[in-house]
């Protein structure tokens, strides 16, 4: 199942504002080069963001970066029920080329960089931002732009959020900001399908394996092995979604030494077995005619 490209139009506006009220949210696995902020105002079902699958309900608020495949798929509901959402979509340069790099917008720039994996927000913030989003259509175009900036600023200051998709969906890091850990992650991202010994990664920073191990965990919140396996599981998710290859074949193609090792880490990270993951995606694909 390959994601379909979606071409968005703006009709001369800074961004695209969409108020959905559909009989169902059909399974439509797609991507586009724009950022997207989606608020579910009245629906429930399953949410697919990159390789992340979870339930959603009214009040679900997610920000997604460019070219991240996604879809919301509603559960069956009584006849006449409407599934509703407010969707805001905007391009990288919606304020003009380079404007997001201004000092005043630095927190927003960082938020958008983090959204490459998809960010799910929760807590009191959702009610506040939700009220702003549901009232956007009542404002003038210029007021809408100002309100969107206030919404993004508010989201940038929230710690009640979590990343969704795995790191294999993250695009290349900005070349003008290179943290030492970025060098290591880029090194690993280019080689994670091969054996990557801890000592080899440590040499990228000229550190001993033990010092590097402590540094990596302190900086990323993950062990080096855990990070490596997260990348491999993310790659496996792509193969499970987009190909008919057998699970044992996918395990080997994703860098795992054996099937049991693959199954164990997949279950730990995705809370379901590889076969269940593929079946879940295919079930929605069949039901919704994707």
Coordinates of C-alpha atoms in Angstrom, one line a residue:
X1 CA 0.0 0.0 0.0
X2 CA 1.8 3.1 -1.2
X3 CA 0.7 6.5 0.0
X4 CA -1.0 8.7 -2.7
X5 CA 0.3 12.2 -3.3
X6 CA -2.2 14.9 -2.6
X7 CA -2.0 18.3 -4.4
X8 CA -3.4 21.1 -2.3
X9 CA -4.6 24.5 -3.5
X10 CA -4.8 27.8 -1.6
X11 CA -6.9 30.1 -3.8
X12 CA -4.5 33.0 -3.1
X13 CA -4.5 32.6 0.7
X14 CA -1.7 32.1 3.2
X15 CA -3.0 28.7 4.3
X16 CA -5.8 26.3 3.7
X17 CA -8.6 26.0 6.2
X18 CA -11.0 23.0 5.9
X19 CA -14.0 22.2 8.0
X20 CA -14.9 18.5 7.5
X21 CA -18.4 17.2 8.2
X22 CA -18.6 13.8 6.4
X23 CA -20.7 10.6 6.8
X24 CA -17.4 8.8 7.4
X25 CA -13.6 9.5 7.4
X26 CA -12.6 7.0 4.7
X27 CA -9.2 5.3 4.7
X28 CA -7.1 7.5 2.4
X29 CA -3.4 6.9 2.9
X30 CA -1.8 10.0 1.5
X31 CA 0.9 12.7 1.9
X32 CA 1.5 16.3 0.8
X33 CA 4.5 18.7 1.1
X34 CA 2.5 21.0 3.5
X35 CA 2.3 21.0 7.2
X36 CA -1.1 19.9 8.6
X37 CA -2.8 20.6 12.0
X38 CA -5.9 18.5 12.5
X39 CA -8.4 18.8 15.3
X40 CA -11.1 16.1 15.5
X41 CA -14.3 17.9 16.8
X42 CA -16.7 15.0 16.5
X43 CA -15.5 11.5 15.5
X44 CA -13.8 8.3 16.7
X45 CA -11.8 5.6 15.0
X46 CA -8.2 4.7 14.1
X47 CA -5.5 7.2 13.3
X48 CA -2.5 6.2 11.1
X49 CA 0.5 8.6 11.1
X50 CA 3.6 7.3 9.4
X51 CA 4.1 3.9 11.0
X52 CA 2.1 4.8 14.1
X53 CA -1.4 3.4 14.7
X54 CA -3.7 4.4 17.5
X55 CA -7.3 5.1 18.4
X56 CA -8.6 8.6 18.2
X57 CA -11.7 10.4 19.7
X58 CA -13.1 13.8 19.7
X59 CA -10.5 16.3 20.9
X60 CA -7.7 14.6 19.0
X61 CA -5.1 17.2 18.0
X62 CA -2.1 16.3 15.8
X63 CA 0.5 18.4 13.9
X64 CA 2.2 16.7 11.0
X65 CA 5.3 17.8 9.0
X66 CA 5.7 17.7 5.2
X67 CA 5.4 14.4 3.3
X68 CA 4.4 12.3 6.3
X69 CA 1.8 9.7 5.2
X70 CA -1.4 9.8 7.2
X71 CA -5.1 9.1 7.5
X72 CA -7.9 9.1 10.0
X73 CA -10.4 6.3 9.6
X74 CA -13.7 6.6 11.4
X75 CA -15.5 3.7 13.2
X76 CA -19.0 2.8 12.1
X77 CA -21.7 5.2 13.5
X78 CA -25.5 5.4 13.4
X79 CA -27.0 6.6 10.1
X80 CA -27.1 10.4 9.9
X81 CA -24.0 10.9 12.1
X82 CA -21.5 13.3 10.9
X83 CA -17.8 13.0 11.5
X84 CA -16.3 16.4 11.9
X85 CA -12.8 18.0 12.0
X86 CA -11.0 21.3 11.5
X87 CA -7.9 21.0 9.3
X88 CA -5.3 23.7 8.7
X89 CA -2.6 23.1 6.0
X90 CA 0.2 25.5 5.2
X91 CA 3.5 25.4 3.2
X92 CA 7.0 25.8 4.5
X93 CA 7.1 29.4 3.1
X94 CA 3.6 30.4 3.9
X95 CA 4.9 33.7 5.5
X96 CA 7.5 34.2 2.8
X97 CA 10.9 32.7 2.1
X98 CA 13.0 32.5 5.3
X99 CA 10.5 34.3 7.5
X100 CA 10.2 31.3 9.9
X101 CA 13.9 31.7 10.7
X102 CA 13.3 35.1 12.3
X103 CA 14.2 35.3 16.0
X104 CA 10.6 36.0 17.0
X105 CA 9.5 32.8 15.4
X106 CA 12.3 30.5 16.6
X107 CA 10.0 28.5 18.9
X108 CA 7.6 27.9 16.0
X109 CA 10.4 26.9 13.7
X110 CA 11.5 24.3 16.3
X111 CA 8.0 23.0 16.7
X112 CA 7.7 22.6 12.9
X113 CA 11.0 20.8 12.8
X114 CA 9.8 18.4 15.4
X115 CA 6.5 17.7 13.6
X116 CA 8.4 15.6 10.9
X117 CA 7.3 12.5 12.9
X118 CA 3.9 13.9 13.8
X119 CA 3.1 15.4 17.3
X120 CA 0.0 14.4 19.3
X121 CA -1.1 17.1 21.9
X122 CA -3.1 16.5 25.0
X123 CA -4.3 18.1 28.2
X124 CA -5.8 21.6 28.9
X125 CA -3.9 22.9 25.8
X126 CA -6.3 21.0 23.5
X127 CA -9.3 22.8 24.8
X128 CA -7.7 26.2 24.4
X129 CA -6.3 25.6 20.9
X130 CA -9.5 23.7 19.9
X131 CA -11.6 26.8 20.7
X132 CA -9.3 29.0 18.6
X133 CA -9.4 26.5 15.6
X134 CA -13.1 26.1 15.6
X135 CA -13.6 29.9 15.4
X136 CA -11.1 30.4 12.6
X137 CA -13.7 30.4 9.9
X138 CA -15.5 33.3 11.5
X139 CA -12.5 35.6 11.2
X140 CA -11.2 37.7 8.3
X141 CA -8.3 36.3 6.3
X142 CA -5.8 38.5 8.0
X143 CA -7.1 37.7 11.4
X144 CA -7.0 34.0 10.6
X145 CA -3.3 34.4 9.8
X146 CA -2.6 36.1 13.1
X147 CA -4.6 33.5 15.0
X148 CA -2.7 30.6 13.3
X149 CA 0.6 32.1 14.5
X150 CA -0.8 32.4 18.0
X151 CA -1.9 28.8 17.9
X152 CA 1.5 27.6 16.7
X153 CA 3.2 29.7 19.4
X154 CA 1.0 28.1 22.0
X155 CA 1.7 24.6 20.7
X156 CA 5.5 25.3 20.7
X157 CA 5.4 26.0 24.4
X158 CA 3.6 22.9 25.4
X159 CA 5.2 19.9 27.1
X160 CA 2.0 17.9 27.0
X161 CA 2.8 16.2 23.7
X162 CA 4.4 13.1 22.2
X163 CA 6.0 12.2 18.9
X164 CA 4.2 9.5 16.9
X165 CA 6.0 8.0 13.9
X166 CA 9.4 6.4 14.2
X167 CA 12.6 8.2 13.4
X168 CA 12.9 6.6 9.9
X169 CA 10.3 9.1 8.8
X170 CA 12.3 12.1 10.0
X171 CA 13.8 14.1 7.1
X172 CA 17.5 15.2 7.1
X173 CA 18.3 17.6 9.9
X174 CA 18.8 21.3 9.1
X175 CA 22.4 21.8 7.8
X176 CA 22.8 25.1 9.7
X177 CA 22.3 23.5 13.1
X178 CA 24.6 20.5 13.7
X179 CA 24.7 19.1 17.2
X180 CA 27.2 16.3 17.9
X181 CA 24.3 13.8 18.4
X182 CA 23.0 14.8 15.0
X183 CA 26.3 13.5 13.5
X184 CA 25.9 10.2 15.2
X185 CA 22.2 9.9 14.3
X186 CA 22.9 10.7 10.6
X187 CA 25.8 8.1 10.7
X188 CA 23.4 5.5 12.1
X189 CA 20.5 6.4 9.8
X190 CA 22.7 5.8 6.8
X191 CA 23.7 2.3 8.1
X192 CA 21.0 0.9 10.3
X193 CA 20.2 -1.9 7.9
X194 CA 23.7 -3.2 8.5
X195 CA 25.5 -4.2 11.7
X196 CA 26.4 -1.0 13.6
X197 CA 28.7 -1.9 16.6
X198 CA 28.6 0.5 19.5
X199 CA 32.3 1.1 19.2
X200 CA 32.0 2.2 15.5
X201 CA 29.3 4.8 16.4
X202 CA 31.4 6.0 19.4
X203 CA 34.4 6.7 17.1
X204 CA 32.3 9.2 15.2
X205 CA 32.6 11.5 18.2
X206 CA 36.0 10.2 19.3
X207 CA 34.6 8.7 22.5
X208 CA 35.1 5.4 24.3
X209 CA 32.1 3.0 24.0
X210 CA 31.2 3.3 27.7
X211 CA 31.3 7.2 27.6
X212 CA 29.4 7.2 24.3
X213 CA 26.7 4.9 25.7
X214 CA 26.1 7.2 28.7
X215 CA 26.2 10.3 26.4
X216 CA 23.8 8.9 23.9
X217 CA 21.2 7.9 26.5
X218 CA 21.5 11.2 28.3
X219 CA 21.0 13.1 25.1
X220 CA 18.3 11.1 23.4
X221 CA 16.6 9.4 26.3
X222 CA 17.2 6.1 24.5
X223 CA 19.9 3.4 24.6
X224 CA 22.0 3.1 21.5
X225 CA 20.6 -0.4 20.8
X226 CA 17.1 0.9 21.4
X227 CA 17.5 3.7 18.9
X228 CA 19.0 1.3 16.3
X229 CA 16.1 -1.1 16.7
X230 CA 13.5 1.7 16.5
X231 CA 15.0 2.7 13.1
X232 CA 14.8 -1.0 12.0
X233 CA 11.3 -1.5 13.2
X234 CA 10.2 1.7 11.4
X235 CA 11.7 0.4 8.1
X236 CA 10.0 -2.9 8.7
X237 CA 6.7 -1.1 9.1
X238 CA 7.1 0.5 5.7
X239 CA 7.7 -3.0 4.1
X240 CA 4.7 -4.5 5.9
X241 CA 2.5 -1.7 4.6
X242 CA 3.9 -1.4 1.1
X243 CA 4.9 -4.9 0.0
X244 CA 3.8 -8.5 0.1
X245 CA 7.1 -9.8 1.3
X246 CA 7.1 -12.5 4.0
X247 CA 7.7 -11.4 7.6
X248 CA 10.9 -13.5 8.0
X249 CA 12.2 -11.8 4.8
X250 CA 11.3 -8.4 6.1
X251 CA 13.1 -9.1 9.4
X252 CA 16.3 -9.8 7.6
X253 CA 15.9 -6.9 5.2
X254 CA 15.4 -4.6 8.2
X255 CA 18.7 -5.5 9.8
X256 CA 17.5 -8.0 12.5
X257 CA 19.7 -11.1 12.9
X258 CA 16.8 -13.5 13.3
X259 CA 13.0 -13.6 13.3
X260 CA 12.5 -14.0 17.1
X261 CA 14.7 -10.9 17.8
X262 CA 12.6 -9.0 15.3
X263 CA 9.2 -10.1 16.7
X264 CA 10.3 -9.3 20.2
X265 CA 11.4 -5.7 19.4
X266 CA 8.4 -5.1 17.1
X267 CA 6.0 -6.1 19.8
X268 CA 7.8 -3.9 22.4
X269 CA 7.7 -0.8 20.2
X270 CA 4.4 -1.2 18.3
X271 CA 2.3 -3.1 21.0
X272 CA 1.3 -5.6 18.3
X273 CA 3.0 -8.4 16.3
X274 CA 4.2 -7.8 12.7
X275 CA 1.4 -10.0 11.4
X276 CA -1.2 -8.0 13.4
X277 CA 0.2 -4.7 12.2
X278 CA -0.1 -5.8 8.5
X279 CA -3.5 -7.2 9.1
X280 CA -4.7 -4.0 10.8
X281 CA -3.6 -1.9 7.9
X282 CA -5.0 -4.2 5.3
X283 CA -8.3 -4.6 7.1
X284 CA -8.9 -0.8 6.9
X285 CA -7.7 -0.8 3.4
X286 CA -10.2 -3.4 2.4
X287 CA -13.1 -2.0 4.3
X288 CA -12.6 1.5 3.0
X289 CA -11.7 0.4 -0.6
X290 CA -8.3 2.0 -0.4

